[in-house]
PDB file of C-alpha atoms in Angstrom:
ATOM      1  CA  ASP A   1      -4.311  14.865  -1.267  1.00 58.00           C
ATOM      2  CA  ALA A   2      -1.805  15.329   1.629  1.00 62.00           C
ATOM      3  CA  LYS A   3       1.627  14.055   1.104  1.00 84.00           C
ATOM      4  CA  THR A   4       4.357  12.403   3.388  1.00 91.00           C
ATOM      5  CA  THR A   5       8.124  12.593   3.362  1.00 93.00           C
ATOM      6  CA  GLN A   6      10.613  10.511   4.596  1.00 95.00           C
ATOM      7  CA  PRO A   7      14.514   9.917   4.460  1.00 96.00           C
ATOM      8  CA  ASN A   8      15.184   8.161   1.044  1.00 95.00           C
ATOM      9  CA  SER A   9      17.482   5.415   3.738  1.00 97.00           C
ATOM     10  CA  MET A  10      18.846   4.892   6.951  1.00 97.00           C
ATOM     11  CA  GLU A  11      21.179   2.566   8.639  1.00 97.00           C
ATOM     12  CA  SER A  12      20.692   0.904  11.949  1.00 96.00           C
ATOM     13  CA  ASN A  13      22.848  -2.175  13.620  1.00 96.00           C
ATOM     14  CA  GLU A  14      20.862  -5.390  14.654  1.00 97.00           C
ATOM     15  CA  GLU A  15      19.903  -5.180  18.050  1.00 96.00           C
ATOM     16  CA  GLU A  16      19.507  -1.638  18.436  1.00 96.00           C
ATOM     17  CA  PRO A  17      16.297   0.484  18.332  1.00 96.00           C
ATOM     18  CA  VAL A  18      15.673   2.160  15.255  1.00 97.00           C
ATOM     19  CA  HIS A  19      13.481   5.592  14.813  1.00 98.00           C
ATOM     20  CA  LEU A  20      12.077   5.863  11.103  1.00 98.00           C
ATOM     21  CA  PRO A  21      10.971   9.675  10.590  1.00 97.00           C
ATOM     22  CA  CYS A  22       7.862  10.918   8.514  1.00 96.00           C
ATOM     23  CA  ASN A  23       6.380  14.602   7.715  1.00 95.00           C
ATOM     24  CA  HIS A  24       3.103  14.853   7.375  1.00 93.00           C
ATOM     25  CA  SER A  25       2.645  18.794   7.430  1.00 92.00           C
ATOM     26  CA  THR A  26      -0.580  19.199   5.515  1.00 88.00           C
ATOM     27  CA  ILE A  27      -2.103  16.423   7.510  1.00 89.00           C
ATOM     28  CA  SER A  28      -6.399  16.949   8.022  1.00 86.00           C
ATOM     29  CA  GLY A  29      -7.862  16.005  11.410  1.00 86.00           C
ATOM     30  CA  THR A  30      -9.442  12.894   9.871  1.00 83.00           C
ATOM     31  CA  ASP A  31      -6.450  11.400   8.145  1.00 86.00           C
ATOM     32  CA  TYR A  32      -4.905   8.274  10.190  1.00 88.00           C
ATOM     33  CA  ILE A  33      -1.240   7.828   9.759  1.00 91.00           C
ATOM     34  CA  HIS A  34      -0.197   3.889   8.672  1.00 92.00           C
ATOM     35  CA  TRP A  35       2.873   2.733   8.251  1.00 95.00           C
ATOM     36  CA  TYR A  36       3.754  -0.302   5.791  1.00 96.00           C
ATOM     37  CA  ARG A  37       6.808  -2.008   4.780  1.00 97.00           C
ATOM     38  CA  GLN A  38       7.520  -4.197   1.779  1.00 96.00           C
ATOM     39  CA  LEU A  39       9.893  -6.775   1.286  1.00 94.00           C
ATOM     40  CA  PRO A  40      11.812  -7.334  -1.815  1.00 88.00           C
ATOM     41  CA  SER A  41       9.548  -9.523  -4.286  1.00 86.00           C
ATOM     42  CA  GLN A  42       6.556  -8.952  -1.474  1.00 92.00           C
ATOM     43  CA  GLY A  43       3.318  -6.865  -1.353  1.00 95.00           C
ATOM     44  CA  PRO A  44       3.717  -4.507   1.199  1.00 95.00           C
ATOM     45  CA  GLU A  45       2.739  -5.302   4.971  1.00 96.00           C
ATOM     46  CA  TYR A  46       0.833  -3.514   7.590  1.00 95.00           C
ATOM     47  CA  VAL A  47       2.672  -2.829  10.684  1.00 97.00           C
ATOM     48  CA  ILE A  48       0.794   0.020  12.843  1.00 96.00           C
ATOM     49  CA  HIS A  49      -1.407   3.278  12.201  1.00 93.00           C
ATOM     50  CA  GLY A  50      -2.946   5.589  15.033  1.00 92.00           C
ATOM     51  CA  LEU A  51      -4.641   8.948  14.373  1.00 90.00           C
ATOM     52  CA  THR A  52      -3.506  11.410  17.351  1.00 92.00           C
ATOM     53  CA  SER A  53      -2.077   9.048  20.547  1.00 92.00           C
ATOM     54  CA  ASN A  54       1.011   6.915  20.505  1.00 94.00           C
ATOM     55  CA  VAL A  55       0.100   3.134  19.821  1.00 94.00           C
ATOM     56  CA  ASN A  56       2.200  -0.101  20.592  1.00 95.00           C
ATOM     57  CA  ASN A  57       1.861  -3.358  19.001  1.00 93.00           C
ATOM     58  CA  ARG A  58       3.919  -6.365  18.436  1.00 91.00           C
ATOM     59  CA  MET A  59       5.602  -5.263  15.886  1.00 90.00           C
ATOM     60  CA  ALA A  60       6.296  -1.726  16.473  1.00 96.00           C
ATOM     61  CA  SER A  61       5.364   1.392  18.454  1.00 97.00           C
ATOM     62  CA  LEU A  62       4.139   4.689  16.396  1.00 98.00           C
ATOM     63  CA  ALA A  63       5.098   8.153  18.129  1.00 98.00           C
ATOM     64  CA  ILE A  64       2.650  10.803  16.671  1.00 97.00           C
ATOM     65  CA  ALA A  65       3.906  14.345  17.210  1.00 97.00           C
ATOM     66  CA  GLU A  66       1.550  16.934  19.316  1.00 96.00           C
ATOM     67  CA  ASP A  67       0.469  18.685  16.221  1.00 95.00           C
ATOM     68  CA  ARG A  68       0.081  15.756  14.099  1.00 95.00           C
ATOM     69  CA  LYS A  69       2.624  17.413  11.681  1.00 95.00           C
ATOM     70  CA  SER A  70       5.299  14.385  12.010  1.00 96.00           C
ATOM     71  CA  SER A  71       5.102  10.768  12.792  1.00 97.00           C
ATOM     72  CA  THR A  72       8.044   8.267  13.932  1.00 97.00           C
ATOM     73  CA  LEU A  73       7.795   4.523  13.898  1.00 98.00           C
ATOM     74  CA  ILE A  74       9.780   3.082  16.360  1.00 98.00           C
ATOM     75  CA  LEU A  75      11.142  -0.815  16.203  1.00 97.00           C
ATOM     76  CA  HIS A  76      12.934  -1.369  19.642  1.00 94.00           C
ATOM     77  CA  ARG A  77      15.243  -4.150  18.622  1.00 95.00           C
ATOM     78  CA  ALA A  78      15.723  -4.126  14.633  1.00 96.00           C
ATOM     79  CA  THR A  79      16.641  -7.898  13.168  1.00 96.00           C
ATOM     80  CA  LEU A  80      17.842  -8.438   9.831  1.00 96.00           C
ATOM     81  CA  ARG A  81      14.675  -9.362   9.174  1.00 94.00           C
ATOM     82  CA  ASP A  82      13.083  -5.924   9.709  1.00 96.00           C
ATOM     83  CA  ALA A  83      15.377  -4.759   6.442  1.00 97.00           C
ATOM     84  CA  ALA A  84      12.748  -3.104   4.289  1.00 97.00           C
ATOM     85  CA  VAL A  85      11.334  -0.590   2.528  1.00 96.00           C
ATOM     86  CA  TYR A  86       9.145   1.658   5.325  1.00 97.00           C
ATOM     87  CA  TYR A  87       6.303   3.551   4.110  1.00 96.00           C
ATOM     88  CA  CYS A  88       4.176   6.072   5.740  1.00 94.00           C
ATOM     89  CA  ILE A  89       1.058   6.863   4.172  1.00 90.00           C
ATOM     90  CA  LEU A  90      -2.116   8.957   5.372  1.00 88.00           C
ATOM     91  CA  ARG A  91      -5.751   7.241   4.970  1.00 82.00           C
ATOM     92  CA  ASP A  92      -8.502   9.658   4.871  1.00 75.00           C
ATOM     93  CA  THR A  93     -11.517   8.212   7.457  1.00 66.00           C
ATOM     94  CA  ARG A  94     -14.169  10.181   5.554  1.00 64.00           C
ATOM     95  CA  ALA A  95     -16.604   7.518   3.815  1.00 49.00           C
ATOM     96  CA  GLY A  96     -16.925   8.251   0.067  1.00 47.00           C
ATOM     97  CA  GLY A  97     -13.586   7.851  -1.444  1.00 48.00           C
ATOM     98  CA  PHE A  98     -10.207   8.519  -0.837  1.00 60.00           C
ATOM     99  CA  LYS A  99      -6.559   8.113  -2.674  1.00 67.00           C
ATOM    100  CA  THR A 100      -3.804   6.429  -0.821  1.00 75.00           C
ATOM    101  CA  ILE A 101      -0.444   7.896  -1.790  1.00 78.00           C
ATOM    102  CA  PHE A 102       2.377   6.415  -1.426  1.00 83.00           C
ATOM    103  CA  GLY A 103       5.937   8.370  -0.846  1.00 82.00           C
ATOM    104  CA  ALA A 104       9.227   6.762  -1.878  1.00 86.00           C
ATOM    105  CA  GLY A 105       9.627   5.087   1.412  1.00 94.00           C
ATOM    106  CA  THR A 106      12.789   5.022   3.851  1.00 97.00           C
ATOM    107  CA  ARG A 107      15.169   2.245   2.916  1.00 96.00           C
ATOM    108  CA  LEU A 108      16.241   0.111   5.973  1.00 97.00           C
ATOM    109  CA  PHE A 109      19.537  -1.609   6.378  1.00 97.00           C
ATOM    110  CA  VAL A 110      20.012  -3.280   8.869  1.00 97.00           C
ATOM    111  CA  LYS A 111      23.875  -4.536   9.632  1.00 96.00           C
ATOM    112  CA  ALA A 112      24.827  -7.785  11.867  1.00 93.00           C
TER     113      ALA A 112
ATOM    114  CA  LYS B   1      -7.812 -16.415   7.465  1.00 65.00           C
ATOM    115  CA  ALA B   2      -6.476 -16.390   4.081  1.00 77.00           C
ATOM    116  CA  GLY B   3      -4.784 -13.339   2.837  1.00 93.00           C
ATOM    117  CA  VAL B   4      -5.091 -11.890  -0.708  1.00 97.00           C
ATOM    118  CA  THR B   5      -4.788 -13.971  -3.384  1.00 97.00           C
ATOM    119  CA  GLN B   6      -3.703 -12.380  -6.655  1.00 97.00           C
ATOM    120  CA  THR B   7      -3.674 -14.252 -10.151  1.00 97.00           C
ATOM    121  CA  PRO B   8      -1.464 -15.182 -11.954  1.00 97.00           C
ATOM    122  CA  ARG B   9       1.906 -14.273 -10.387  1.00 96.00           C
ATOM    123  CA  TYR B  10       3.758 -13.495 -13.562  1.00 97.00           C
ATOM    124  CA  LEU B  11       2.417 -12.798 -17.228  1.00 97.00           C
ATOM    125  CA  ILE B  12       4.321 -11.673 -20.073  1.00 98.00           C
ATOM    126  CA  LYS B  13       1.942 -10.187 -23.109  1.00 98.00           C
ATOM    127  CA  THR B  14       2.680  -7.902 -26.356  1.00 98.00           C
ATOM    128  CA  ARG B  15       2.347  -4.604 -26.744  1.00 98.00           C
ATOM    129  CA  GLY B  16      -1.633  -3.949 -28.257  1.00 98.00           C
ATOM    130  CA  GLN B  17      -2.567  -7.375 -26.191  1.00 98.00           C
ATOM    131  CA  GLN B  18      -4.996  -6.458 -23.325  1.00 98.00           C
ATOM    132  CA  VAL B  19      -4.804  -8.051 -19.731  1.00 98.00           C
ATOM    133  CA  THR B  20      -6.878  -9.158 -16.967  1.00 98.00           C
ATOM    134  CA  LEU B  21      -5.739  -9.660 -13.410  1.00 98.00           C
ATOM    135  CA  SER B  22      -7.412 -11.045 -10.356  1.00 98.00           C
ATOM    136  CA  CYS B  23      -7.635 -10.767  -6.742  1.00 98.00           C
ATOM    137  CA  SER B  24     -10.094 -12.075  -4.062  1.00 97.00           C
ATOM    138  CA  PRO B  25      -9.353  -9.712  -1.019  1.00 96.00           C
ATOM    139  CA  ILE B  26      -9.544 -11.424   2.331  1.00 94.00           C
ATOM    140  CA  SER B  27     -13.033 -12.988   3.555  1.00 92.00           C
ATOM    141  CA  GLY B  28     -15.643 -10.384   4.727  1.00 89.00           C
ATOM    142  CA  HIS B  29     -12.955  -7.503   3.491  1.00 90.00           C
ATOM    143  CA  ARG B  30     -14.993  -5.169   0.824  1.00 89.00           C
ATOM    144  CA  SER B  31     -13.127  -2.897  -0.270  1.00 89.00           C
ATOM    145  CA  VAL B  32     -10.377  -3.701  -3.082  1.00 92.00           C
ATOM    146  CA  SER B  33      -7.910  -1.019  -4.280  1.00 92.00           C
ATOM    147  CA  TRP B  34      -5.210  -2.036  -6.617  1.00 95.00           C
ATOM    148  CA  TYR B  35      -1.599  -0.138  -7.300  1.00 95.00           C
ATOM    149  CA  GLN B  36       0.716   0.000  -9.795  1.00 96.00           C
ATOM    150  CA  GLN B  37       4.413  -0.283  -8.677  1.00 95.00           C
ATOM    151  CA  THR B  38       7.579   0.184 -11.161  1.00 93.00           C
ATOM    152  CA  PRO B  39      10.900   1.286  -9.971  1.00 88.00           C
ATOM    153  CA  GLY B  40      10.274   4.648 -11.299  1.00 84.00           C
ATOM    154  CA  GLN B  41       7.214   5.842 -10.229  1.00 84.00           C
ATOM    155  CA  GLY B  42       6.965   3.870  -7.179  1.00 86.00           C
ATOM    156  CA  LEU B  43       3.659   2.789  -5.839  1.00 89.00           C
ATOM    157  CA  GLN B  44       0.468   4.737  -7.475  1.00 91.00           C
ATOM    158  CA  PHE B  45      -2.814   4.038  -6.922  1.00 90.00           C
ATOM    159  CA  LEU B  46      -5.059   2.563  -9.845  1.00 93.00           C
ATOM    160  CA  PHE B  47      -8.633   2.542  -8.205  1.00 90.00           C
ATOM    161  CA  GLU B  48     -10.647   1.285  -5.198  1.00 90.00           C
ATOM    162  CA  TYR B  49     -13.980  -0.384  -5.028  1.00 91.00           C
ATOM    163  CA  PHE B  50     -16.210  -0.975  -2.452  1.00 88.00           C
ATOM    164  CA  SER B  51     -19.468  -3.089  -2.914  1.00 88.00           C
ATOM    165  CA  GLU B  52     -19.368  -3.436  -6.410  1.00 92.00           C
ATOM    166  CA  THR B  53     -18.821   0.456  -6.870  1.00 91.00           C
ATOM    167  CA  GLN B  54     -15.424   2.459  -7.921  1.00 91.00           C
ATOM    168  CA  ARG B  55     -14.892   4.832  -5.252  1.00 84.00           C
ATOM    169  CA  ASN B  56     -12.071   6.792  -6.588  1.00 84.00           C
ATOM    170  CA  LYS B  57      -9.335   6.556  -9.097  1.00 87.00           C
ATOM    171  CA  GLY B  58      -6.055   7.436  -9.765  1.00 88.00           C
ATOM    172  CA  ASN B  59      -4.396   9.447 -12.695  1.00 89.00           C
ATOM    173  CA  PHE B  60      -4.059   6.660 -14.910  1.00 94.00           C
ATOM    174  CA  PRO B  61      -5.567   6.386 -18.507  1.00 96.00           C
ATOM    175  CA  GLY B  62      -8.706   4.864 -19.459  1.00 96.00           C
ATOM    176  CA  ARG B  63      -7.045   2.013 -20.663  1.00 98.00           C
ATOM    177  CA  PHE B  64      -7.076   0.805 -17.176  1.00 98.00           C
ATOM    178  CA  SER B  65     -10.627  -0.127 -15.782  1.00 97.00           C
ATOM    179  CA  GLY B  66     -11.253  -2.230 -12.994  1.00 97.00           C
ATOM    180  CA  ARG B  67     -14.644  -4.347 -11.544  1.00 97.00           C
ATOM    181  CA  GLN B  68     -15.805  -5.941  -8.143  1.00 97.00           C
ATOM    182  CA  PHE B  69     -18.152  -8.874  -8.205  1.00 96.00           C
ATOM    183  CA  SER B  70     -20.793  -9.574  -5.665  1.00 95.00           C
ATOM    184  CA  ASN B  71     -18.345 -11.877  -3.540  1.00 93.00           C
ATOM    185  CA  SER B  72     -15.808  -8.629  -3.502  1.00 93.00           C
ATOM    186  CA  ARG B  73     -13.439 -10.630  -6.033  1.00 97.00           C
ATOM    187  CA  SER B  74     -11.906  -7.836  -8.093  1.00 98.00           C
ATOM    188  CA  GLU B  75     -10.507  -7.554 -11.549  1.00 98.00           C
ATOM    189  CA  MET B  76      -8.299  -4.851 -13.591  1.00 98.00           C
ATOM    190  CA  ASN B  77      -8.194  -4.882 -17.186  1.00 98.00           C
ATOM    191  CA  VAL B  78      -5.449  -3.065 -19.045  1.00 98.00           C
ATOM    192  CA  SER B  79      -6.200  -2.675 -22.827  1.00 96.00           C
ATOM    193  CA  THR B  80      -3.731  -2.083 -25.869  1.00 97.00           C
ATOM    194  CA  LEU B  81      -0.977  -2.562 -23.838  1.00 98.00           C
ATOM    195  CA  GLU B  82       2.124  -0.483 -23.879  1.00 98.00           C
ATOM    196  CA  LEU B  83       5.899  -1.291 -22.846  1.00 97.00           C
ATOM    197  CA  GLY B  84       5.259   1.444 -19.881  1.00 96.00           C
ATOM    198  CA  ASP B  85       2.637  -0.679 -18.440  1.00 97.00           C
ATOM    199  CA  SER B  86       5.283  -3.220 -17.423  1.00 97.00           C
ATOM    200  CA  ALA B  87       4.812  -3.367 -13.495  1.00 97.00           C
ATOM    201  CA  LEU B  88       3.865  -5.315 -10.402  1.00 97.00           C
ATOM    202  CA  TYR B  89       0.285  -4.587 -10.242  1.00 98.00           C
ATOM    203  CA  LEU B  90      -0.722  -4.990  -6.219  1.00 97.00           C
ATOM    204  CA  CYS B  91      -4.132  -5.782  -4.872  1.00 96.00           C
ATOM    205  CA  ALA B  92      -5.183  -4.553  -1.385  1.00 94.00           C
ATOM    206  CA  SER B  93      -7.967  -5.672   0.642  1.00 93.00           C
ATOM    207  CA  SER B  94      -9.581  -3.941   3.809  1.00 88.00           C
ATOM    208  CA  GLY B  95     -12.147  -4.093   6.179  1.00 83.00           C
ATOM    209  CA  SER B  96     -14.405  -1.113   6.055  1.00 63.00           C
ATOM    210  CA  GLY B  97     -16.683   0.233   9.418  1.00 57.00           C
ATOM    211  CA  LEU B  98     -20.047   1.060   9.393  1.00 53.00           C
ATOM    212  CA  GLY B  99     -20.197   3.903   6.378  1.00 48.00           C
ATOM    213  CA  GLY B 100     -16.988   2.608   5.069  1.00 50.00           C
ATOM    214  CA  SER B 101     -14.873   4.337   6.726  1.00 51.00           C
ATOM    215  CA  TYR B 102     -10.904   4.190   6.206  1.00 60.00           C
ATOM    216  CA  ASN B 103      -9.282   3.728   9.349  1.00 70.00           C
ATOM    217  CA  SER B 104      -8.867   0.195   9.033  1.00 82.00           C
ATOM    218  CA  PRO B 105      -5.660  -1.445   7.760  1.00 88.00           C
ATOM    219  CA  LEU B 106      -4.680  -2.671   4.197  1.00 90.00           C
ATOM    220  CA  HIS B 107      -3.719  -6.100   3.469  1.00 93.00           C
ATOM    221  CA  PHE B 108      -1.714  -6.418   0.355  1.00 96.00           C
ATOM    222  CA  GLY B 109      -1.243  -9.337  -2.071  1.00 97.00           C
ATOM    223  CA  ASN B 110       1.974 -10.625  -3.396  1.00 96.00           C
ATOM    224  CA  GLY B 111       1.543  -9.045  -6.484  1.00 97.00           C
ATOM    225  CA  THR B 112       1.130  -9.675 -10.620  1.00 97.00           C
ATOM    226  CA  ARG B 113       4.512  -8.840 -11.887  1.00 97.00           C
ATOM    227  CA  LEU B 114       3.418  -7.987 -15.941  1.00 98.00           C
ATOM    228  CA  THR B 115       5.808  -7.818 -18.649  1.00 98.00           C
ATOM    229  CA  VAL B 116       4.831  -6.214 -21.897  1.00 98.00           C
ATOM    230  CA  THR B 117       7.479  -6.746 -24.681  1.00 97.00           C
TER     231      THR B 117
END
């Protein structure tokens, strides 16, 4: 099963952009890259996902390397509410079963 | 649209007992997966159900089991509880495209916190 590697923690100032990296060197052609975040005492929340092209939504942007072995979640203007643990995972698009593997994630600290 | 609902929110059990946790997915979602979250091991995949069939299982002992009903609601059961089973148990549902593809996002509930004493 393909795995992801993320830094344990990162720090950002409020209102500044944040770039959260993720390495997934063993990604297969059918794996989608998903990002989730988890606030204290809550379940993980979906942020964004993509396959090959960069993606944007109201929460964030996802930049995917050309070889797909890494990706970066971009929060354009960090707020205190963005302080959370961010998980990058791979989900196989093939039907028939999967195992979604979560790494340790990146704990984002946002300073006022 | 209502989100994923997990009940109960908190549970305290004694070693050796068994427990059943419930998960109601988002309406229309046919895939339900379960995860265990502990401070030491992080988020670990337990199993996934689609249309009442278990499609995959993580590396957990047979004491952990689950099922899914025709309305997509799911339950997980842990028998002969051990202290190490104390954890936050999370359920997630996702919509599946034709053939059950997995490019749909996971939608998590807020979990059931199980404490085994």
